[in-house]
Coordinates of C-alpha atoms and ligand atoms in Angstrom, one line a residue:
X847 CA 0.1 0.0 0.0
X848 CA 1.1 3.4 -0.8
X849 CA 2.7 6.0 2.0
X850 CA -0.1 8.4 2.8
X851 CA 0.5 11.6 4.5
X852 CA -0.9 12.4 7.9
X853 CA -4.1 14.4 8.7
X854 CA -3.7 17.9 9.7
X855 CA -6.0 18.3 12.7
X856 CA -7.2 21.7 14.1
X857 CA -8.5 21.8 17.5
X858 CA -9.7 25.2 18.6
X859 CA -11.6 25.7 22.2
X860 CA -12.1 28.5 24.5
X861 CA -10.5 28.9 27.7
X862 CA -11.5 25.8 30.1
X863 CA -12.3 23.5 27.4
X864 CA -9.6 21.4 28.4
X865 CA -7.8 21.4 25.2
X866 CA -4.5 21.0 27.1
X867 CA -5.6 17.7 28.9
X868 CA -7.3 16.5 25.9
X869 CA -4.2 16.8 23.5
X870 CA -1.7 15.8 25.8
X871 CA -3.8 12.1 26.0
X872 CA -3.7 12.1 22.2
X873 CA 0.1 12.7 21.7
X874 CA 0.6 9.5 23.8
X875 CA -0.3 7.6 20.3
X876 CA 2.9 7.2 18.4
X877 CA 1.1 8.6 15.0
X878 CA -0.1 11.9 16.7
X879 CA 2.4 14.8 17.0
X880 CA 2.0 18.2 18.4
X881 CA 3.1 21.4 16.2
X882 CA 4.8 23.6 18.5
X883 CA 3.5 27.5 17.5
X884 CA 5.8 30.3 17.2
X885 CA 4.4 33.5 19.5
X886 CA 5.8 37.2 20.3
X887 CA 4.3 36.7 23.9
X888 CA 6.7 36.5 26.8
X889 CA 7.0 32.9 28.1
X890 CA 5.1 32.2 31.4
X891 CA 6.7 30.9 34.5
X892 CA 7.5 27.3 33.6
X893 CA 7.3 27.4 29.6
X894 CA 10.3 26.5 27.8
X895 CA 11.3 27.6 24.4
X896 CA 10.7 25.0 21.9
X897 CA 8.6 23.0 23.8
X898 CA 5.4 25.4 24.7
X899 CA 6.2 27.7 22.0
X900 CA 9.2 29.1 19.7
X901 CA 9.5 32.8 21.6
X902 CA 10.3 35.2 18.9
X903 CA 10.6 39.0 19.1
X904 CA 8.1 40.6 16.5
X905 CA 11.2 41.3 14.3
X906 CA 11.8 37.6 13.6
X907 CA 8.3 36.8 13.5
X908 CA 7.6 39.4 11.0
X909 CA 10.8 38.4 9.0
X910 CA 9.3 34.7 9.0
X911 CA 6.1 35.8 7.6
X912 CA 7.9 37.4 5.0
X913 CA 9.6 34.6 3.9
X914 CA 6.3 32.8 4.0
X915 CA 7.6 30.2 6.6
X916 CA 4.2 30.5 8.5
X917 CA 1.3 28.1 7.5
X918 CA -1.0 30.4 9.0
X919 CA -0.8 33.1 11.5
X920 CA -2.7 35.8 13.3
X921 CA -2.6 38.6 15.8
X922 CA -4.2 37.7 19.2
X923 CA -4.5 39.8 22.1
X924 CA -1.6 42.0 20.8
X925 CA 0.9 39.4 20.0
X926 CA 1.6 37.3 16.8
X927 CA 0.8 33.3 17.0
X928 CA 1.6 31.1 14.1
X929 CA 2.2 27.8 12.8
X930 CA 5.8 27.2 11.5
X931 CA 5.3 25.6 8.0
X932 CA 8.6 23.3 7.5
X933 CA 8.4 21.7 10.7
X934 CA 4.3 20.8 10.1
X935 CA 5.0 19.7 6.3
X936 CA 7.5 17.2 7.7
X937 CA 5.7 15.8 10.1
X938 CA 2.5 15.2 7.7
X939 CA 5.1 13.9 5.2
X940 CA 6.2 11.1 7.7
X941 CA 2.8 10.0 7.8
X942 CA 1.8 11.3 11.4
X943 CA -1.3 13.1 12.2
X944 CA -0.1 16.8 13.4
X945 CA -2.3 18.6 16.0
X946 CA -2.5 22.5 15.9
X947 CA -4.0 24.0 18.9
X948 CA -5.0 27.4 17.7
X949 CA -7.8 30.2 17.8
X950 CA -10.5 30.4 15.5
X951 CA -9.1 33.0 12.9
X952 CA -6.1 30.9 12.6
X953 CA -8.3 27.8 12.0
X954 CA -10.2 29.4 9.3
X955 CA -7.0 30.3 7.5
X956 CA -5.5 26.8 7.7
X957 CA -8.9 25.7 5.9
X958 CA -8.5 28.4 3.1
X959 CA -4.7 27.1 2.4
X960 CA -5.2 23.5 3.4
X961 CA -9.0 22.4 2.8
X962 CA -8.1 18.7 3.8
X963 CA -7.5 19.9 7.1
X964 CA -9.7 18.5 9.8
X965 CA -11.2 21.3 12.1
X966 CA -12.8 20.5 15.5
X967 CA -14.3 22.7 18.0
X968 CA -13.8 21.5 21.5
X969 CA -16.3 22.9 24.1
X970 CA -17.2 22.4 27.5
X971 CA -20.7 21.0 28.1
X972 CA -22.3 24.5 28.7
X973 CA -21.1 28.2 29.3
X974 CA -21.9 27.6 33.1
X975 CA -19.7 24.7 33.4
X976 CA -17.2 26.6 31.7
X977 CA -17.7 29.8 34.1
X978 CA -17.4 27.4 36.8
X979 CA -14.1 25.8 35.8
X980 CA -12.5 29.2 35.2
X981 CA -13.5 30.4 38.6
X982 CA -12.3 26.8 40.0
X983 CA -8.8 27.1 39.0
X984 CA -8.3 30.5 41.1
X985 CA -5.6 31.4 39.0
X986 CA -6.8 34.3 37.1
X987 CA -8.3 37.9 38.2
X988 CA -12.1 38.8 37.9
X989 CA -11.6 41.0 35.2
X990 CA -9.5 38.1 32.9
X991 CA -12.0 35.6 33.7
X992 CA -15.0 38.0 32.2
X993 CA -12.9 38.8 29.1
X994 CA -12.1 35.1 28.4
X995 CA -16.0 34.4 28.7
X996 CA -16.7 37.0 26.7
X997 CA -14.4 36.1 24.0
X998 CA -16.2 32.7 24.0
X999 CA -19.5 34.3 22.9
X1000 CA -17.3 35.7 19.6
X1001 CA -15.5 32.1 19.1
X1002 CA -19.0 30.1 19.4
X1003 CA -20.4 32.1 16.3
X1004 CA -17.3 30.4 14.3
X1005 CA -18.7 27.0 15.2
X1006 CA -20.4 26.5 11.9
X1007 CA -16.8 27.1 10.1
X1008 CA -15.6 23.8 11.6
X1009 CA -16.2 20.2 10.8
X1010 CA -17.1 18.7 14.2
X1011 CA -17.8 20.0 17.6
X1012 CA -16.7 17.6 20.7
X1013 CA -18.0 18.3 24.2
X1014 CA -15.3 17.6 27.1
X1015 CA -17.3 16.6 30.0
X1016 CA -16.0 17.3 33.7
X1017 CA -13.2 14.1 34.7
X1018 CA -14.0 12.7 30.7
X1019 CA -10.8 13.9 28.7
X1020 CA -9.9 10.5 27.9
X1021 CA -13.5 9.8 26.7
X1022 CA -13.2 13.4 24.5
X1023 CA -9.7 11.8 23.5
X1024 CA -11.4 8.8 22.2
X1025 CA -14.0 10.8 20.5
X1026 CA -11.0 12.7 18.6
X1027 CA -9.5 9.7 17.5
X1028 CA -13.0 8.1 16.2
X1029 CA -13.2 11.5 14.0
X1030 CA -9.6 10.8 12.8
X1031 CA -10.4 7.2 12.1
X1032 CA -13.4 7.9 10.2
X1033 CA -11.6 10.8 8.3
X1034 CA -8.6 8.4 7.2
X1035 CA -11.2 6.1 5.6
X1036 CA -13.1 8.7 3.9
X1037 CA -13.4 7.8 0.3
X1038 CA -12.5 11.2 -0.9
X1039 CA -8.9 11.1 1.0
X1040 CA -8.3 7.5 -1.1
X1041 CA -7.4 8.5 -4.3
X1042 CA -7.7 5.8 -7.4
X1043 CA -9.3 3.1 -5.0
X1044 CA -10.0 1.0 -8.0
X1045 CA -6.5 1.4 -9.6
X1046 CA -4.7 0.8 -6.5
X1047 CA -6.9 -2.4 -5.7
X1048 CA -6.3 -4.2 -9.0
X1049 CA -3.0 -2.9 -9.4
X1050 CA -2.1 -4.3 -6.0
X1051 CA -3.4 -8.0 -7.0
X1052 CA -1.3 -8.3 -9.9
Ligands
5GP1468 P1 -1.9 31.7 25.0 O1 -1.2 32.7 25.1 O2 -2.8 31.3 26.1 O3 -0.7 30.1 24.9 O4 -2.6 31.2 23.5 C1 -3.6 31.9 23.1 C2 -4.3 31.7 22.0 O5 -3.6 31.3 20.7 C3 -4.9 30.1 22.0 O6 -6.3 30.4 21.7 C4 -4.2 29.4 21.3 O7 -5.0 28.4 20.7 C5 -3.8 30.3 20.1 N1 -2.7 29.8 19.3 C6 -1.7 29.1 20.0 N2 -0.8 28.9 19.1 C7 -1.3 29.4 17.8 C8 -0.8 29.2 16.2 O8 0.3 28.8 16.2 N3 -1.8 30.0 15.4 C9 -2.7 30.6 16.0 N4 -3.5 31.1 14.8 N5 -3.3 30.5 17.2 C10 -2.5 29.9 18.2

């Protein structure tokens, strides 16, 4: 059987959707890899350059945009965020599925340049649960929490641009990761992704 490229899987979700937990479950599988984005925002305590993000200056980021080195990029809350193209292409060419955890505008941009991408919106079960999760963390000011909740209202308006919506219920991140694996498995079997099925079937029989 011919070697196939991996799938580009885009996951977006509002604060409190549990993206981090679900994606770390997925990348336990050797055929899933996580794309390390580039950003101009400052590292948070504990974040490591090259692991959480590639931390760049604005000048360095803009130079990479100029050279066409970003698969997609956006400006979000005053900082640039983007997906390095070369790394993404190498992972896909190796046959591994590549997970991009990006916000809604970036997700729409990916779909424009790479229509075969699979886009998934990950949501908490409800707005009330999301609010409870953000308050339960106890790490952010009331102002930040309200800003994140307001942002969710905008993000949700884009759900119709996505291929799938997956709900992440409390304490069920492993089941949520299973739902994403099921989506990916179904997409891998989609006829439109198979090329010339009859040709390769009869060709391989000879
Ligand atoms: P944070 O600063 O909290 O790490 O990320 C802020 C937002 O940027 C999140 O919604 C995250 O999904 C998004 N983001 C992270 N990396 C990328 C990227 O490479 N491209 C785009 N478009 N968004 C990203």
